[in-house]
């Protein structure tokens, strides 16, 4: 009996969280049946406004962009909105980040998937404070997007598309220069 009470009082590491401006990220996430670890999490700001918190989940800790982009297995980006943003604003920022971190050849290669992803944003009028968007890479299947646990759109099969999306935050011209090192676990 005493052992059961003692064990119940010990918090499991699976329940540990990281707090970023009030947004909570679990240390562990499961994608395609695989356990992923929170690689890093940080804050996206625009001017002085806190827009969203983002977390990157990988099978193993990676601290460089080439290692993250070359990682095998499932991956996840979790975005928790810290303010209301219209889907037009979010989509525009997404496209700017994608364009700034891909060349013309790559943009042409992923054009069909980028258009499908735009259709996902068209389904949403506003991303509201507290909403959670998940962008999962599922090997052998593709990129899947979720909003508050609900699957959005179709799978987008090309790993090049998912890596281009990651470069929005991890590329040479990230949308937020302080978010990049946070996702790489430097903070």
Short mmCIF file of C-alpha atoms in Angstrom, two decimals:
data_model
loop_
_atom_site.label_atom_id
_atom_site.label_comp_id
_atom_site.label_asym_id
_atom_site.label_seq_id
_atom_site.Cartn_x
_atom_site.Cartn_y
_atom_site.Cartn_z
CA UNK A 1 0.00 0.00 0.00
CA UNK A 2 2.78 2.46 0.95
CA UNK A 3 4.62 1.61 -2.27
CA UNK A 4 1.52 2.38 -4.37
CA UNK A 5 1.06 5.75 -2.65
CA UNK A 6 4.74 6.60 -3.12
CA UNK A 7 4.66 5.56 -6.78
CA UNK A 8 1.53 7.61 -7.40
CA UNK A 9 3.29 10.70 -6.05
CA UNK A 10 6.22 10.45 -8.46
CA UNK A 11 5.65 12.28 -11.70
CA UNK A 12 6.54 10.28 -14.78
CA UNK A 13 8.94 11.98 -17.22
CA UNK A 14 6.31 11.39 -19.92
CA UNK A 15 4.21 14.08 -18.24
CA UNK A 16 6.96 16.71 -18.14
CA UNK A 17 6.29 19.86 -20.12
CA UNK A 18 8.17 22.88 -21.39
CA UNK A 19 6.45 26.26 -21.05
CA UNK A 20 6.93 28.91 -23.74
CA UNK A 21 4.99 32.10 -22.96
CA UNK A 22 2.21 30.03 -21.40
CA UNK A 23 2.08 27.43 -24.20
CA UNK A 24 2.87 23.94 -22.94
CA UNK A 25 4.87 21.38 -24.92
CA UNK A 26 5.10 17.79 -23.72
CA UNK A 27 8.62 16.36 -23.65
CA UNK A 28 7.37 13.38 -25.67
CA UNK A 29 5.03 13.12 -28.68
CA UNK A 30 3.97 10.09 -30.70
CA UNK A 31 3.86 10.23 -34.50
CA UNK A 32 3.19 7.14 -36.64
CA UNK A 33 3.56 4.95 -33.55
CA UNK A 34 7.06 6.28 -32.80
CA UNK A 35 8.02 8.21 -29.71
CA UNK A 36 9.62 11.58 -30.46
CA UNK A 37 11.46 13.89 -28.07
CA UNK A 38 11.07 17.65 -27.88
CA UNK A 39 14.20 18.91 -29.62
CA UNK A 40 13.52 22.54 -28.75
CA UNK A 41 10.75 25.09 -28.39
CA UNK A 42 10.57 28.84 -28.74
CA UNK A 43 8.55 31.93 -29.40
CA UNK A 44 7.60 33.53 -32.73
CA UNK A 45 7.23 37.27 -32.39
CA UNK A 46 6.36 39.89 -34.95
CA UNK A 47 7.36 43.42 -34.04
CA UNK A 48 6.45 43.35 -30.32
CA UNK A 49 3.60 40.81 -30.51
CA UNK A 50 3.83 37.19 -29.38
CA UNK A 51 2.28 35.31 -32.31
CA UNK A 52 2.83 31.63 -31.52
CA UNK A 53 5.04 29.17 -29.70
CA UNK A 54 6.58 26.35 -31.72
CA UNK A 55 8.14 23.04 -30.76
CA UNK A 56 10.17 20.63 -32.88
CA UNK A 57 9.98 16.89 -32.15
CA UNK A 58 12.52 14.38 -33.45
CA UNK A 59 13.48 10.77 -32.67
CA UNK A 60 16.91 11.95 -31.47
CA UNK A 61 18.27 15.33 -30.43
CA UNK A 62 19.73 17.31 -33.36
CA UNK A 63 21.51 20.65 -33.02
CA UNK A 64 22.27 21.54 -36.65
CA UNK A 65 19.94 22.27 -39.54
CA UNK A 66 21.52 19.64 -41.86
CA UNK A 67 21.06 17.00 -39.14
CA UNK A 68 17.40 17.97 -38.64
CA UNK A 69 16.68 17.97 -42.39
CA UNK A 70 18.51 14.66 -42.81
CA UNK A 71 16.78 12.95 -39.90
CA UNK A 72 15.05 9.70 -40.76
CA UNK A 73 11.79 8.68 -39.21
CA UNK A 74 8.78 10.73 -38.20
CA UNK A 75 9.02 14.39 -37.20
CA UNK A 76 6.61 16.96 -35.81
CA UNK A 77 6.30 20.72 -35.58
CA UNK A 78 3.75 21.83 -33.01
CA UNK A 79 2.47 25.41 -33.19
CA UNK A 80 0.36 26.88 -30.38
CA UNK A 81 -1.24 30.21 -31.18
CA UNK A 82 -0.73 32.99 -28.63
CA UNK A 83 -3.05 35.44 -30.40
CA UNK A 84 -5.77 35.35 -33.04
CA UNK A 85 -4.39 35.43 -36.59
CA UNK A 86 -6.43 35.23 -39.79
CA UNK A 87 -5.62 32.33 -42.07
CA UNK A 88 -4.73 34.90 -44.75
CA UNK A 89 -2.08 36.44 -42.47
CA UNK A 90 -0.74 33.05 -41.40
CA UNK A 91 -0.72 31.76 -44.99
CA UNK A 92 1.05 34.88 -46.25
CA UNK A 93 3.73 34.55 -43.57
CA UNK A 94 4.06 30.84 -44.40
CA UNK A 95 4.54 31.58 -48.12
CA UNK A 96 7.05 34.36 -47.42
CA UNK A 97 9.06 32.02 -45.18
CA UNK A 98 8.93 29.27 -47.79
CA UNK A 99 9.98 31.61 -50.63
CA UNK A 100 12.81 33.13 -48.59
CA UNK A 101 14.32 29.73 -47.84
CA UNK A 102 13.91 27.82 -51.11
CA UNK A 103 15.25 28.43 -54.59
CA UNK A 104 13.16 28.62 -57.76
CA UNK A 105 13.87 24.99 -58.71
CA UNK A 106 12.75 23.71 -55.31
CA UNK A 107 9.62 25.91 -55.29
CA UNK A 108 8.70 24.48 -58.69
CA UNK A 109 9.26 20.92 -57.43
CA UNK A 110 6.94 21.40 -54.43
CA UNK A 111 4.38 23.67 -56.14
CA UNK A 112 1.53 21.13 -56.16
CA UNK A 113 1.99 20.39 -52.46
CA UNK A 114 2.30 24.07 -51.62
CA UNK A 115 -1.02 24.67 -53.38
CA UNK A 116 -2.62 21.80 -51.42
CA UNK A 117 -1.28 23.33 -48.23
CA UNK A 118 -2.83 26.65 -49.24
CA UNK A 119 -6.15 24.83 -49.51
CA UNK A 120 -5.69 23.73 -45.88
CA UNK A 121 -5.44 27.38 -44.81
CA UNK A 122 -8.52 28.20 -46.88
CA UNK A 123 -10.52 25.82 -44.64
CA UNK A 124 -9.72 27.96 -41.58
CA UNK A 125 -10.95 31.53 -41.19
CA UNK A 126 -8.95 32.38 -38.09
CA UNK A 127 -6.36 30.62 -35.99
CA UNK A 128 -7.44 31.52 -32.47
CA UNK A 129 -5.40 31.98 -29.32
CA UNK A 130 -4.85 28.51 -27.86
CA UNK A 131 -5.30 26.64 -31.17
CA UNK A 132 -2.69 23.95 -31.82
CA UNK A 133 -1.51 23.12 -35.32
CA UNK A 134 0.58 20.00 -35.86
CA UNK A 135 2.69 19.41 -38.96
CA UNK A 136 3.75 15.76 -38.99
CA UNK A 137 6.14 13.98 -41.33
CA UNK A 138 5.13 10.32 -41.59
CA UNK A 139 7.72 8.27 -43.52
CA UNK A 140 6.28 6.40 -46.48
CA UNK A 141 3.12 8.55 -46.34
CA UNK A 142 3.89 12.27 -46.24
CA UNK A 143 3.12 15.51 -44.44
CA UNK A 144 -0.12 15.62 -42.48
CA UNK A 145 -1.56 18.74 -40.88
CA UNK A 146 -3.87 18.79 -37.84
CA UNK A 147 -5.71 21.63 -36.12
CA UNK A 148 -6.81 20.95 -32.54
CA UNK A 149 -6.59 17.21 -33.21
CA UNK A 150 -8.63 17.32 -36.44
CA UNK A 151 -6.93 16.16 -39.63
CA UNK A 152 -6.80 18.88 -42.29
CA UNK A 153 -6.32 18.30 -45.99
CA UNK A 154 -4.62 15.43 -47.77
CA UNK A 155 -1.23 13.88 -47.19
CA UNK A 156 1.52 15.67 -49.11
CA UNK A 157 3.98 12.89 -50.04
CA UNK A 158 7.30 14.59 -50.80
CA UNK A 159 9.94 14.87 -48.05
CA UNK A 160 11.30 17.89 -49.94
CA UNK A 161 8.06 19.72 -49.08
CA UNK A 162 8.33 18.93 -45.36
CA UNK A 163 11.98 20.01 -45.29
CA UNK A 164 11.06 23.23 -47.11
CA UNK A 165 8.43 23.86 -44.43
CA UNK A 166 11.02 23.25 -41.69
CA UNK A 167 13.31 25.82 -43.31
CA UNK A 168 10.64 28.49 -42.67
CA UNK A 169 11.97 28.39 -39.09
CA UNK A 170 15.38 26.76 -39.60
CA UNK A 171 16.55 28.15 -42.95
CA UNK A 172 19.15 30.82 -43.71
CA UNK A 173 16.40 33.48 -43.51
CA UNK A 174 14.09 32.19 -40.75
CA UNK A 175 10.82 34.02 -40.05
CA UNK A 176 12.14 34.71 -36.54
CA UNK A 177 15.88 34.68 -35.88
CA UNK A 178 15.45 33.89 -32.17
CA UNK A 179 13.13 30.94 -32.83
CA UNK A 180 15.68 29.02 -34.92
CA UNK A 181 18.23 28.43 -32.11
CA UNK A 182 15.39 27.62 -29.70
CA UNK A 183 14.09 24.85 -32.00
CA UNK A 184 17.64 23.53 -32.31
CA UNK A 185 17.73 23.24 -28.52
CA UNK A 186 20.28 26.00 -28.00
CA UNK A 187 18.08 27.73 -25.41
#
